[in-house]
Each structure stands twice: as structure tokens, then as C-alpha cells.
Coordinates of C-alpha atoms in Angstrom, one line a residue:
M87 CA 8.8 -45.2 -33.7
G88 CA 8.0 -41.7 -32.6
V89 CA 9.1 -40.6 -29.2
L90 CA 11.4 -43.6 -28.7
R91 CA 13.5 -42.6 -31.7
L92 CA 14.5 -46.2 -32.4
Q93 CA 16.1 -46.5 -35.9
L94 CA 15.0 -50.0 -36.8
P95 CA 11.6 -51.5 -36.0
T96 CA 11.0 -55.0 -35.0
D97 CA 9.7 -57.3 -37.8
P98 CA 6.1 -58.3 -36.7
R99 CA 6.9 -61.8 -37.8
W100 CA 9.0 -62.1 -34.7
V101 CA 5.7 -62.7 -32.9
N102 CA 5.2 -65.9 -34.9
I103 CA 8.4 -67.2 -33.3
V104 CA 7.3 -66.2 -29.9
E105 CA 3.9 -67.9 -30.2
K106 CA 5.6 -71.3 -30.7
N107 CA 7.1 -71.1 -27.2
I108 CA 5.1 -69.0 -24.8
E109 CA 6.8 -70.6 -21.8
E110 CA 10.2 -69.3 -23.0
I111 CA 9.1 -65.8 -23.7
L112 CA 7.4 -65.5 -20.3
T113 CA 10.5 -66.9 -18.5
D114 CA 12.8 -64.5 -20.4
H115 CA 10.4 -61.6 -19.7
A116 CA 10.3 -62.4 -16.0
W117 CA 14.1 -62.3 -15.7
C118 CA 14.2 -59.0 -17.8
E119 CA 12.0 -57.4 -15.1
Q120 CA 14.1 -58.7 -12.3
K121 CA 17.3 -57.4 -14.0
A122 CA 15.6 -54.0 -14.6
A123 CA 14.8 -53.8 -10.8
T124 CA 18.4 -54.7 -10.0
N125 CA 19.8 -52.1 -12.4
A126 CA 17.7 -49.4 -10.8
I127 CA 19.0 -50.3 -7.4
T128 CA 22.6 -50.2 -8.7
I129 CA 22.1 -46.7 -10.0
I130 CA 20.7 -45.7 -6.6
T131 CA 23.6 -47.3 -4.8
N132 CA 26.2 -45.4 -6.9
N133 CA 24.4 -42.1 -6.9
S134 CA 22.7 -41.8 -3.6
E135 CA 23.4 -38.0 -3.3
H136 CA 20.7 -37.3 -5.8
Q137 CA 17.6 -37.4 -3.7
D138 CA 15.1 -37.0 -6.5
L139 CA 16.8 -39.7 -8.5
V140 CA 16.8 -42.1 -5.5
K141 CA 13.0 -41.4 -5.0
D142 CA 12.0 -42.0 -8.6
L143 CA 14.2 -45.0 -9.1
L144 CA 13.0 -46.7 -5.9
A145 CA 9.5 -46.4 -7.4
L146 CA 10.7 -47.7 -10.7
A147 CA 12.4 -50.7 -9.0
K148 CA 9.2 -51.5 -7.1
E149 CA 7.3 -51.4 -10.4
E150 CA 9.8 -53.7 -12.1
I151 CA 9.5 -56.2 -9.2
D152 CA 5.7 -55.9 -9.5
H153 CA 6.0 -56.7 -13.2
F154 CA 8.2 -59.7 -12.3
E155 CA 5.4 -60.9 -10.0
Q156 CA 2.8 -60.4 -12.7
V157 CA 4.7 -62.4 -15.3
H158 CA 5.4 -65.1 -12.7
N159 CA 1.7 -65.3 -11.8
L160 CA 0.9 -65.7 -15.5
I161 CA 3.4 -68.6 -15.7
I162 CA 1.8 -70.3 -12.8
K163 CA -1.8 -69.7 -14.0
R164 CA -0.9 -71.3 -17.3
G165 CA 0.6 -74.4 -15.7
L166 CA 4.1 -73.4 -16.9
K167 CA 7.4 -73.1 -15.0
L168 CA 9.7 -70.2 -14.5
G169 CA 12.9 -71.5 -16.0
R170 CA 16.5 -70.5 -15.0
E171 CA 17.7 -67.0 -15.7
R172 CA 18.6 -66.4 -19.4
K173 CA 21.6 -64.7 -20.8
D174 CA 20.7 -61.6 -22.8
D175 CA 23.2 -61.0 -25.6
Y176 CA 21.5 -57.8 -26.7
V177 CA 21.8 -56.2 -23.2
N178 CA 25.3 -57.5 -22.9
E179 CA 26.3 -55.8 -26.1
L180 CA 24.8 -52.5 -24.8
Y181 CA 26.6 -53.0 -21.5
Q182 CA 30.0 -53.4 -23.2
Y183 CA 29.3 -50.2 -25.3
M184 CA 28.4 -48.4 -22.0
K185 CA 31.7 -49.5 -20.4
R186 CA 33.7 -48.4 -23.4
S187 CA 32.0 -45.1 -23.6
A188 CA 32.3 -43.8 -20.1
D189 CA 35.4 -41.6 -19.5
G190 CA 36.0 -42.6 -15.9
S191 CA 34.3 -39.6 -14.3
R192 CA 31.2 -40.0 -12.0
V193 CA 29.1 -37.8 -14.2
S194 CA 30.0 -39.7 -17.3
G195 CA 29.4 -43.0 -15.5
L196 CA 26.0 -41.9 -14.4
V197 CA 24.9 -40.6 -17.8
E198 CA 26.1 -43.7 -19.6
R199 CA 24.3 -45.9 -17.2
L200 CA 21.1 -43.9 -17.6
L201 CA 21.3 -44.0 -21.4
F202 CA 22.0 -47.7 -21.3
S203 CA 18.9 -48.1 -19.1
A204 CA 16.8 -45.8 -21.4
M205 CA 17.9 -47.8 -24.5
I206 CA 16.8 -51.1 -22.9
E207 CA 13.4 -49.6 -21.8
A208 CA 12.9 -48.1 -25.3
R209 CA 13.5 -51.4 -27.1
S210 CA 11.4 -53.4 -24.5
C211 CA 8.6 -50.9 -25.0
E212 CA 8.7 -51.3 -28.7
R213 CA 8.8 -55.1 -28.4
F214 CA 5.8 -55.0 -26.1
K215 CA 3.9 -52.9 -28.6
V216 CA 4.7 -55.4 -31.4
L217 CA 3.5 -58.2 -29.1
S218 CA 0.3 -56.4 -28.1
E219 CA -0.6 -55.7 -31.7
N220 CA 0.2 -59.1 -33.2
I221 CA -0.1 -61.9 -30.7
Q222 CA -3.2 -64.1 -31.1
D223 CA -3.4 -64.7 -27.3
E224 CA -5.9 -62.1 -26.1
E225 CA -4.8 -62.1 -22.5
L226 CA -1.2 -61.6 -23.5
A227 CA -2.1 -58.8 -26.0
V228 CA -3.8 -56.8 -23.2
F229 CA -1.0 -57.6 -20.7
Y230 CA 1.7 -56.4 -23.1
R231 CA -0.3 -53.3 -24.0
E232 CA -0.4 -52.3 -20.3
L233 CA 3.3 -53.0 -19.8
M234 CA 4.2 -51.1 -22.9
E235 CA 2.8 -47.9 -21.4
S236 CA 4.8 -48.5 -18.2
E237 CA 8.1 -49.1 -20.1
A238 CA 7.6 -45.8 -21.9
G239 CA 7.4 -44.1 -18.6
H240 CA 10.6 -45.8 -17.4
Y241 CA 12.4 -44.7 -20.6
T242 CA 11.4 -41.1 -20.0
T243 CA 12.6 -41.3 -16.4
F244 CA 16.1 -42.4 -17.4
I245 CA 16.4 -39.8 -20.2
T246 CA 15.2 -37.0 -18.0
Y247 CA 17.8 -37.8 -15.3
A248 CA 20.6 -38.1 -17.9
R249 CA 19.7 -34.6 -19.1
K250 CA 19.4 -33.3 -15.5
Y251 CA 22.7 -34.6 -14.1
G252 CA 24.8 -34.7 -17.3
E253 CA 26.6 -31.5 -16.6
G254 CA 29.3 -30.8 -19.1
I255 CA 28.1 -33.7 -21.4
D256 CA 26.1 -33.2 -24.6
V257 CA 23.5 -35.7 -23.6
E258 CA 21.5 -35.3 -26.9
K259 CA 24.6 -36.1 -28.9
R260 CA 25.3 -39.1 -26.7
W261 CA 21.8 -40.3 -27.1
R262 CA 22.0 -40.1 -30.9
E263 CA 25.2 -42.1 -30.7
W264 CA 23.4 -44.7 -28.5
L265 CA 20.6 -44.9 -31.1
E266 CA 23.1 -45.4 -33.9
F267 CA 24.9 -48.1 -32.0
E268 CA 21.7 -49.9 -31.1
E269 CA 20.6 -49.8 -34.8
S270 CA 24.0 -51.4 -35.7
I271 CA 23.3 -54.4 -33.5
I272 CA 19.5 -54.9 -33.4
S273 CA 19.3 -56.4 -36.9
N274 CA 21.1 -59.5 -35.3
Y275 CA 18.1 -60.0 -33.0
G276 CA 14.4 -60.7 -33.3
K277 CA 15.0 -64.3 -34.3
N278 CA 14.3 -66.0 -30.9
E279 CA 11.4 -66.3 -28.5
T280 CA 12.9 -63.9 -26.0
I281 CA 12.1 -60.2 -25.4
H282 CA 15.3 -59.0 -27.1
G283 CA 16.5 -62.1 -28.8

């Protein structure tokens, strides 16, 4: 999985599960984009002194909302409905790990939040790649290929700022620990028609 450094790839057979319920994957995906935008705004709110981070994460948040709109438009075009927000157990496990890992300092809190965000973007990027290469629906294959490239850029943004503002923290070591933790939980997922499920 190259640049993303993920330790365990998604089984392509996950796409067979997805294809049985396109409405569910699109609804879940839409809410993932909304939550990603909200996460970026939260980072901005808590770290507004970093002008470059604010600027880049504003752009990222706008892009995530644009993706939400694109998914929503696909749902409407197909005569489907945007369901209620879904619980994301995978993200919740990462969130709990982030909370346990921060040492209470502002720097640690920022680095952990950025690595949490990078981890989600990395796995989402990998899932979009698997979808784009295996789904029978041509429109969705193209759509997920385009989004995959965008998610890779978001991953890079978060990792770059963790390195830039992680003064006194071995960010590379922390990222390896995040990758190991993610590997320990991801095998429990990939069984449902959701982006991380």
C-alpha cells in the first residue's frame, strides 16, 4: 500500500458486499465526508494560532463538504435517499486510541488529532481505491477513483502538519504506532456495506 503504509489491505471481496446495498454505502460515505469537514473545523478551532494550518484546513473542509454534496447528488440522481447518520465503530476505536495517547499538552493533542485524521484519510483512500478497481458500476468506479486522489492529498496534509508542529515529539515513531494499532483493529472490519465497516 505504498505511500499510505497501511499494514493490512482490504479484501477486494468487500466490494461484493457493497454492491448488494449501494444506498447504504452512499449514505455512509456522505456522512463520512460531513464528519471529515467537521473534524477539520475542530482542528482549526483548537489551533487557530497556526495561520498556515488554518488556511489549508479551511480548503480541506470546503473540499469535504463538496464531496458530501457530490455523494448527495449521486443519491438523488439514483432515486435513493440519504439515510440518517451512521455510527462508525472503526473511527470510534481510533478516537479512543487518540484520547488515550495524548499526554495533555497542546502539542501532543494537536499531533494526535492530526495523526488520527491522517489514519482515517489513509484507510478511506485505500477503500476508495479498492472500490474504483473492483466495483461493476462504471459511474461509481470513476467517482471513487477521483475521490481516492483527493483523500491521498488530505492524508499528506495531516501528516505534514503533524511533523511541522510536533515539536519535542517523535512523530515518525508515533505514526508507526498508529499504523500498528490500526492493523490490530482493521481485521474486524470490511464485512459491511460501509466505507470502514
